[in-house]
GROMACS .gro file of C-alpha atoms in nm:
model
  308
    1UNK     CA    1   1.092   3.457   2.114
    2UNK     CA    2   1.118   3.126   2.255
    3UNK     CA    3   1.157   3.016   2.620
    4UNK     CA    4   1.362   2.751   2.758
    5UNK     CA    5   1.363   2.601   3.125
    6UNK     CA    6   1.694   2.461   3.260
    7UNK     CA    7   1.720   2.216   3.444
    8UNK     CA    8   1.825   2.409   3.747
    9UNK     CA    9   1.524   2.599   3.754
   10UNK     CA   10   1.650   2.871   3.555
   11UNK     CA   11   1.506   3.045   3.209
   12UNK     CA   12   1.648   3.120   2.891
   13UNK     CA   13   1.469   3.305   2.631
   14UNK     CA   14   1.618   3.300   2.273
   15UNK     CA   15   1.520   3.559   2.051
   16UNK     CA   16   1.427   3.463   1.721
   17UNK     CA   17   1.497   3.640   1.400
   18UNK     CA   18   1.315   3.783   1.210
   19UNK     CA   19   1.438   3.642   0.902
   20UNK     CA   20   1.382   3.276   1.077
   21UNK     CA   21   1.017   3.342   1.120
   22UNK     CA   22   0.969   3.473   0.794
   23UNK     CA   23   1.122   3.203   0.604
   24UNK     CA   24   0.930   2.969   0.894
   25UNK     CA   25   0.574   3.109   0.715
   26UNK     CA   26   0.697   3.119   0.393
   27UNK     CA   27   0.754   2.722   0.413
   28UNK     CA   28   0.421   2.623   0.596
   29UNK     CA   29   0.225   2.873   0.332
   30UNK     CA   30   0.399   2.632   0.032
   31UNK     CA   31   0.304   2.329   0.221
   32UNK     CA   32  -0.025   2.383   0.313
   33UNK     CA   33  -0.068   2.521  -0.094
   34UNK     CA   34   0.074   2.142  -0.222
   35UNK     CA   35  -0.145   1.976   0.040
   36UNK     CA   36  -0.432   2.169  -0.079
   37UNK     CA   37  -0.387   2.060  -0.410
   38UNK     CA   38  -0.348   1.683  -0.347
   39UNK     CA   39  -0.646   1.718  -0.108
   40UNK     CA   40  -0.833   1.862  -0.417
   41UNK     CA   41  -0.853   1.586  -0.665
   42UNK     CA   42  -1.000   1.322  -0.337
   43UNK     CA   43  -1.246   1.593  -0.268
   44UNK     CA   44  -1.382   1.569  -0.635
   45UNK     CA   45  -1.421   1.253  -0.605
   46UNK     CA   46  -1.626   1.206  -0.271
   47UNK     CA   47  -1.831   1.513  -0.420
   48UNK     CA   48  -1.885   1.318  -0.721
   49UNK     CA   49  -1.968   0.989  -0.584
   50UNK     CA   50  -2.257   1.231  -0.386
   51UNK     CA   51  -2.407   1.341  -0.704
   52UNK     CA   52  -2.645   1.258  -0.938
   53UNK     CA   53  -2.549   1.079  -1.246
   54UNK     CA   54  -2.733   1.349  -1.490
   55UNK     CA   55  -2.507   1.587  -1.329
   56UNK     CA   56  -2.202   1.459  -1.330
   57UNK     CA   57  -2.203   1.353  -1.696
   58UNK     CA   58  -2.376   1.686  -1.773
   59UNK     CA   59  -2.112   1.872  -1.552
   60UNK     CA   60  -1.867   1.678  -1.510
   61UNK     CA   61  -1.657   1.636  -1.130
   62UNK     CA   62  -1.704   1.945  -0.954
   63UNK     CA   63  -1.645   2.059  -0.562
   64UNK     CA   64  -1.969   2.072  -0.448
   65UNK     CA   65  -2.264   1.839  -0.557
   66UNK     CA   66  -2.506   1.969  -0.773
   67UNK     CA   67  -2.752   1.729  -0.749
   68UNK     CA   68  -2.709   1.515  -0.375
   69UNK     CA   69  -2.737   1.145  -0.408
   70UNK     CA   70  -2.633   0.870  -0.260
   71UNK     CA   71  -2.769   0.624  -0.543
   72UNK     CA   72  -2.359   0.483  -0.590
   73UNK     CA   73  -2.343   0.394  -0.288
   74UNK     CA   74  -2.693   0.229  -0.284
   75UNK     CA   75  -2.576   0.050  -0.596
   76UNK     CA   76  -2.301  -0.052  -0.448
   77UNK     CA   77  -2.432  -0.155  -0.128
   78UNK     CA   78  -2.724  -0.358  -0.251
   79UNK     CA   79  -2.568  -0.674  -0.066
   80UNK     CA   80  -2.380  -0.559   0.200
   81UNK     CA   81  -2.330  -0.869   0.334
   82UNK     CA   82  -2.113  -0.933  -0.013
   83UNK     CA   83  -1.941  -0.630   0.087
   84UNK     CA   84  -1.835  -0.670   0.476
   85UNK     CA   85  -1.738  -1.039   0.380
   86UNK     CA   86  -1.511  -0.909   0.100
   87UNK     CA   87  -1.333  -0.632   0.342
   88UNK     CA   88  -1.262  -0.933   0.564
   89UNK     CA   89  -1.130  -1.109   0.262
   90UNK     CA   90  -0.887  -0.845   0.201
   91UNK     CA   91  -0.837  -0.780   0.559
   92UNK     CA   92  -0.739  -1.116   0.639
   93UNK     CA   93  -0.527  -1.167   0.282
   94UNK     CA   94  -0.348  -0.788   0.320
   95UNK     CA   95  -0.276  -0.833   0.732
   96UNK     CA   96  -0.148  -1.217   0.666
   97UNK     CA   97   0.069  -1.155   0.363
   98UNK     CA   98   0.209  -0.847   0.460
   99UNK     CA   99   0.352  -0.948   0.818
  100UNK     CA  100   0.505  -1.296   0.630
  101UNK     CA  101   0.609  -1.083   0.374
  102UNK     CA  102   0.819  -0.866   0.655
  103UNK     CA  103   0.947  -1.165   0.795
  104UNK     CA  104   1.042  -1.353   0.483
  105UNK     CA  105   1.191  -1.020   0.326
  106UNK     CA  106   1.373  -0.924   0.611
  107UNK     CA  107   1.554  -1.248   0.693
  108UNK     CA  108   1.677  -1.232   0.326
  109UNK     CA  109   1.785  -0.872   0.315
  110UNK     CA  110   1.989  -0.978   0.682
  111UNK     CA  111   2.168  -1.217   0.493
  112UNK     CA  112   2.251  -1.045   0.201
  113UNK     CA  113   2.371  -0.768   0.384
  114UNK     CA  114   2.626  -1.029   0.588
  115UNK     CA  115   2.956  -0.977   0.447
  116UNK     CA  116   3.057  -1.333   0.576
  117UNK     CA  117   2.830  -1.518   0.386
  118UNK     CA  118   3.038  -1.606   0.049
  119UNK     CA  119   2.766  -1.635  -0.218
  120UNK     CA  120   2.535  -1.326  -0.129
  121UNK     CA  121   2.649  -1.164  -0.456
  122UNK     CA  122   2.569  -1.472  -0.651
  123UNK     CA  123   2.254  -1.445  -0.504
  124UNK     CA  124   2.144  -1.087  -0.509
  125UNK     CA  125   2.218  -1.085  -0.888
  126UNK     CA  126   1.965  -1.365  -0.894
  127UNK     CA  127   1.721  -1.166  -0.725
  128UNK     CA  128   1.784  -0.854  -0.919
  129UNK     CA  129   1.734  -1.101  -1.248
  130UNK     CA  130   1.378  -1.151  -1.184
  131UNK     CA  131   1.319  -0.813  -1.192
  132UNK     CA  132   1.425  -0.819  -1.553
  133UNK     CA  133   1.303  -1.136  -1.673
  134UNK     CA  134   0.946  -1.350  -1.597
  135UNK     CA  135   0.792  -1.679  -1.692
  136UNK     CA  136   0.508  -1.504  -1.849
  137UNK     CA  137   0.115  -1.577  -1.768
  138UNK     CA  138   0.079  -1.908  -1.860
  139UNK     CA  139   0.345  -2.077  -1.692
  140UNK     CA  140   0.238  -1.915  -1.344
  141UNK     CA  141  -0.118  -2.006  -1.411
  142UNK     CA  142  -0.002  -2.379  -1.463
  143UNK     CA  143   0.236  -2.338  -1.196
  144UNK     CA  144  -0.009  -2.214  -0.921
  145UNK     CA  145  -0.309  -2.424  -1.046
  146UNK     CA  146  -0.151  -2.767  -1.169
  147UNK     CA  147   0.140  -2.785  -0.965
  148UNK     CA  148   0.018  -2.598  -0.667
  149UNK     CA  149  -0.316  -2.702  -0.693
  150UNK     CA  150  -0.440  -2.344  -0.536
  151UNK     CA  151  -0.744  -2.232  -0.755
  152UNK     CA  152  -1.017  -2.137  -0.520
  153UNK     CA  153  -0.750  -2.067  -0.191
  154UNK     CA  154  -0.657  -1.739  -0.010
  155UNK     CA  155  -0.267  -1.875  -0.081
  156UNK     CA  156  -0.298  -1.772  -0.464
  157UNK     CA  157  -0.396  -1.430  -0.311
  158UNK     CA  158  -0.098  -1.447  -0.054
  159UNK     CA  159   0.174  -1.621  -0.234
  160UNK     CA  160   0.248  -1.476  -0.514
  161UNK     CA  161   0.269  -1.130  -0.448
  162UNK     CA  162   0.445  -1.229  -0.046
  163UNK     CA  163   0.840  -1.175  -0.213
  164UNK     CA  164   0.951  -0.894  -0.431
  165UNK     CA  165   1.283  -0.864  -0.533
  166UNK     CA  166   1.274  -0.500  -0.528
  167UNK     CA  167   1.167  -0.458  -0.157
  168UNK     CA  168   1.463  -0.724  -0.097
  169UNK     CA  169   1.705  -0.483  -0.224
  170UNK     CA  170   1.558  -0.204  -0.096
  171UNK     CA  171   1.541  -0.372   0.276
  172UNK     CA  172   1.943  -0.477   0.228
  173UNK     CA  173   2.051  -0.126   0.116
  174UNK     CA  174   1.891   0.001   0.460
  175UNK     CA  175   2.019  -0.277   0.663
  176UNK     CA  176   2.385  -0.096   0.498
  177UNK     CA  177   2.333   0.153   0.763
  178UNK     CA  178   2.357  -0.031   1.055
  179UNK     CA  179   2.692  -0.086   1.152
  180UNK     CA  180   2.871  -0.454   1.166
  181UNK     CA  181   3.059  -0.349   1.446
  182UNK     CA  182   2.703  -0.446   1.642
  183UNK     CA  183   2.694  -0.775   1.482
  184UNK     CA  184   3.029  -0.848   1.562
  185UNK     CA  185   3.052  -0.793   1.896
  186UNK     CA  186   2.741  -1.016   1.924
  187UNK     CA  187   2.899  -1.320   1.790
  188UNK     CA  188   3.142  -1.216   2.005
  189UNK     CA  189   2.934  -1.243   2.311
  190UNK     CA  190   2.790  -1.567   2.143
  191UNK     CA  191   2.472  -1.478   2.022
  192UNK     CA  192   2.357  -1.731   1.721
  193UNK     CA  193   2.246  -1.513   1.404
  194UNK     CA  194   1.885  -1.580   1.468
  195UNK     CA  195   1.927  -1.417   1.786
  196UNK     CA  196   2.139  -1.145   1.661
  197UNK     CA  197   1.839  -1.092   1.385
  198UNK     CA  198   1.621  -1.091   1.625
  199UNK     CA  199   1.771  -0.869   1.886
  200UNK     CA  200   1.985  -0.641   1.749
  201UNK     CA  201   1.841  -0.614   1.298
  202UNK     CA  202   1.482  -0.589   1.348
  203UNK     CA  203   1.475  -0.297   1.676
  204UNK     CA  204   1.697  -0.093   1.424
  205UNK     CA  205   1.537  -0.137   1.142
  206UNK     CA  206   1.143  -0.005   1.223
  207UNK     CA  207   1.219   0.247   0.922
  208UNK     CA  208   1.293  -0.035   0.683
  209UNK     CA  209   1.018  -0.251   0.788
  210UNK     CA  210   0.743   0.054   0.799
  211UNK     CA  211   0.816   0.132   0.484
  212UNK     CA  212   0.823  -0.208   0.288
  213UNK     CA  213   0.570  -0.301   0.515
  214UNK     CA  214   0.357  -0.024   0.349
  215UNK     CA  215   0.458  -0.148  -0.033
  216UNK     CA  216   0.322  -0.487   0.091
  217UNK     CA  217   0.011  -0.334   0.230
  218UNK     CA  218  -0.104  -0.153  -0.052
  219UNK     CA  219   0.015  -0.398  -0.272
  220UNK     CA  220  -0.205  -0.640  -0.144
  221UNK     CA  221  -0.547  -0.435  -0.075
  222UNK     CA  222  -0.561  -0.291  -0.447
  223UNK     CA  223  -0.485  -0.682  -0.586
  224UNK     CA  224  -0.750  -0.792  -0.782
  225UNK     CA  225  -0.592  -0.929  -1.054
  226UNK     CA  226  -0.492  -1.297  -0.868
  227UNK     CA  227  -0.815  -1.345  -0.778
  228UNK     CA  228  -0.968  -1.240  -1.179
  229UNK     CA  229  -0.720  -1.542  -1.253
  230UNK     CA  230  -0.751  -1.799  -0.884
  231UNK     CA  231  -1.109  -1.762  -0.757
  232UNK     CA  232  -1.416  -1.825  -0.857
  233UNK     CA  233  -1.598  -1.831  -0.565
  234UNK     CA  234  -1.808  -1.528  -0.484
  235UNK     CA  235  -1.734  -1.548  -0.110
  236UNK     CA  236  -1.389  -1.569  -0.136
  237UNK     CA  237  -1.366  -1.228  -0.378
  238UNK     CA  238  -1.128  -0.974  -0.222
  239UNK     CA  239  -1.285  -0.606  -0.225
  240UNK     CA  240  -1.089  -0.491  -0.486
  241UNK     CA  241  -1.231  -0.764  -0.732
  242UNK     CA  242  -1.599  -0.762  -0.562
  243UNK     CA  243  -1.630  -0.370  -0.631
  244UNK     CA  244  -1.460  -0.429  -1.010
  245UNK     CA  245  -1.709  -0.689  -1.112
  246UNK     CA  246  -2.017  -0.425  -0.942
  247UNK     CA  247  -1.843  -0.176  -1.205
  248UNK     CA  248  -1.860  -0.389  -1.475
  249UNK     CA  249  -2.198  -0.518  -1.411
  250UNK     CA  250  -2.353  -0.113  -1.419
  251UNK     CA  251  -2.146  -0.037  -1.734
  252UNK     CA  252  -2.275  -0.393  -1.927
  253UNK     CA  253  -2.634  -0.271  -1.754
  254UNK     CA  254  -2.589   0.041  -1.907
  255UNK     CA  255  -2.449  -0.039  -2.274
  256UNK     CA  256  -2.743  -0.321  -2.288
  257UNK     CA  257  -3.010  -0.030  -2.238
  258UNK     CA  258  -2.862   0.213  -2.483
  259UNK     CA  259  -2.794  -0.035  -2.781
  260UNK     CA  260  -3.179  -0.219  -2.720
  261UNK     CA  261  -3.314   0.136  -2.689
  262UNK     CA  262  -3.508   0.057  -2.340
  263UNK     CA  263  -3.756   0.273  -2.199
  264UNK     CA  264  -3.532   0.353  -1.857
  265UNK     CA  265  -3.298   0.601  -1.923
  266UNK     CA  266  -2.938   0.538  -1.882
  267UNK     CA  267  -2.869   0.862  -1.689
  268UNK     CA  268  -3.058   0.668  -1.432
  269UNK     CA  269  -2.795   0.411  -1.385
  270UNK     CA  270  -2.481   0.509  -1.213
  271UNK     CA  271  -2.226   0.368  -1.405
  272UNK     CA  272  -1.985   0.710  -1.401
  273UNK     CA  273  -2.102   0.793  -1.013
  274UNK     CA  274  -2.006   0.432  -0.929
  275UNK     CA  275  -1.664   0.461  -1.020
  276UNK     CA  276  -1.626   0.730  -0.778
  277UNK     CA  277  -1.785   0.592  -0.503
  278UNK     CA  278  -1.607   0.263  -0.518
  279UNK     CA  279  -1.219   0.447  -0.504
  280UNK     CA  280  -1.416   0.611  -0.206
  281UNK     CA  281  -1.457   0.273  -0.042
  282UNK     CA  282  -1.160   0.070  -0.139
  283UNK     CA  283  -0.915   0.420  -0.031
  284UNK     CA  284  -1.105   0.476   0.280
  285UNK     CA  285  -0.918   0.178   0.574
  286UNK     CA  286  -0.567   0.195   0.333
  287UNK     CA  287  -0.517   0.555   0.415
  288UNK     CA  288  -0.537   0.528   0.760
  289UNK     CA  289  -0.148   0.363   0.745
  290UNK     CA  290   0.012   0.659   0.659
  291UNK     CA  291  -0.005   0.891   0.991
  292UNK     CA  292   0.034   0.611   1.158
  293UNK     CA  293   0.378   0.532   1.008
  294UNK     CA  294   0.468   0.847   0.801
  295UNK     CA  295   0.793   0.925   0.999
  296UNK     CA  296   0.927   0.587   0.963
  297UNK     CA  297   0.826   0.541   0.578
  298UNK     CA  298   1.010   0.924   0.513
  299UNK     CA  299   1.325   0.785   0.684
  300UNK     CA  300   1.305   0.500   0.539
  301UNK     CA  301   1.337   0.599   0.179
  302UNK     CA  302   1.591   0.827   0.236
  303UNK     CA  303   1.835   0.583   0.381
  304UNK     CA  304   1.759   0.324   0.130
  305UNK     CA  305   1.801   0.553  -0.110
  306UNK     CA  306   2.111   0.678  -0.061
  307UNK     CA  307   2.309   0.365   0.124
  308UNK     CA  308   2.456   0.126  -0.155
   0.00000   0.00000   0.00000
């Protein structure tokens, strides 16, 4: 039974079936099952990162720690000042790149979409052609280092990754939903096309934005491979990269001590542990986007997805 109140005082109760309410619990039952299972396989891993290194590689992941410890974490935190100054690496590279990225992205995706410019076939094809084809590794390395001269600067971090052809296309088959009867009738009232892109694109296009914006945010936090190739400097390692060369260095640890046949046991060091407590700490501030903009990224997809 629900109630309504009009709005001249008066209510209305609608009776609900009882089919409704069935199939109503039937659907939350099967979403709260698949939520349960994706919730699952992060729970493992928080529990593992928690336990022991014996157990884990005697037992394996499980629920519930069998043996509590926090020596990953120690591990990992043995210089936290390494650690803070890398999350403000990343924080600074992913916040930076990803609102340029918007801006660049969209401004391209508003002009392909304009059915008055004459070449934006011509030039979409282009785009969609680097999808297919690359340079290959050494001709960006040359390109960003020699040419560029950016080895050992946050723009290798931001640069390369700031345009994707995909998110392009992806942004101009949403911008296909808004109608061009809007633009027209602002050129009509003489608004310039900055203006218009200003005014009228970007207020109806949060879904678009939210959800390349996302792409570009995780794209950015999990990068580590730019800086394996641009920076050598240890303050200027991103937290991805900082946390993959702490891996490395407890598995080389680890493999040294079992080949010389050391006293210390390897069970000691936690090399498998590690692994679980660093996709705790690089997952942890990521995650945070999504309830903030899960109802534009859902809309989002499905209108780029199905506008052509």
């Amino acid at each position: 039974m629900r109630t309504i109140k009009h709005r001249y005082s008066r209510t209305i109760k609608i009776k609900t079936e009882g089919s409704t309410i069935a199939f109503n619990i039937i659907g939350y039952m099967v979403v709260f099952i698949f939520a349960l299972f994706c919730l699952l396989p992060f729970w493992a891993i928080l529990s593992s990162s928690l336990s022991s290194e014996k157990s884990v590689l005697r037992y394996g992941a499980s629920l519930i720690p069998r043996e509590f410890s926090t020596s990953a974490y120690e591990f990992i935190f043995k210089s936290p000042r390494k650690i803070m100054n890398a999350y403000g690496v990343s924080t600074m590279v992913t916040v930076s790149g990803t609102l340029l990225g918007l801006f660049l992205i969209s401004m391209t995706a508003y002009v392909l979409y304009r059915k008055d410019f004459k070449y934006r076939n011509a030039f979409a094809f282009g785009f969609y052609f680097t999808q297919l084809f690359s340079g290959g590794l050494i001709p960006f390395y040359i390109l960003v280092v020699q040419y560029l001269q950016l080895k050992n600067n946050y723009l290798a971090l931001i640069l390369p990754p700031l345009m994707n052809a995909w998110y392009i296309i992806l942004f101009r088959n949403f911008l296909n939903s808004v109608p061009d009867s809007l633009v027209e009738s602002a050129k009509i009232d003489g608004a310039g096309d900055f203006r218009i892109y200003a005014q009228i694109i970007l207020p109806l296009s949060t879904p678009g934005l939210a959800t390349v914006g996302l792409f570009l945010a995780l794209g950015y936090w999990n990068d580590w491979y730019h800086a394996l190739l641009f920076i050598n400097t240890r303050d200027m390692f991103p937290l991805q990269f900082l946390l993959y060369e702490v891996l490395r260095s407890a598995e080389y640890i680890a493999k040294i001590l079992s080949q010389t046949g050391a006293v210390i046991s390897t069970g000691n060091l936690p090399t498998e542990t590690v692994k679980m407590a660093t996709a705790m700490v690089v997952t942890g501030p990521i995650i945070l986007l999504y309830p903030i903009i899960q109802k534009y990224y859902v809309k989002g997809l499905t209108i780029g997805a199905v506008k052509g």
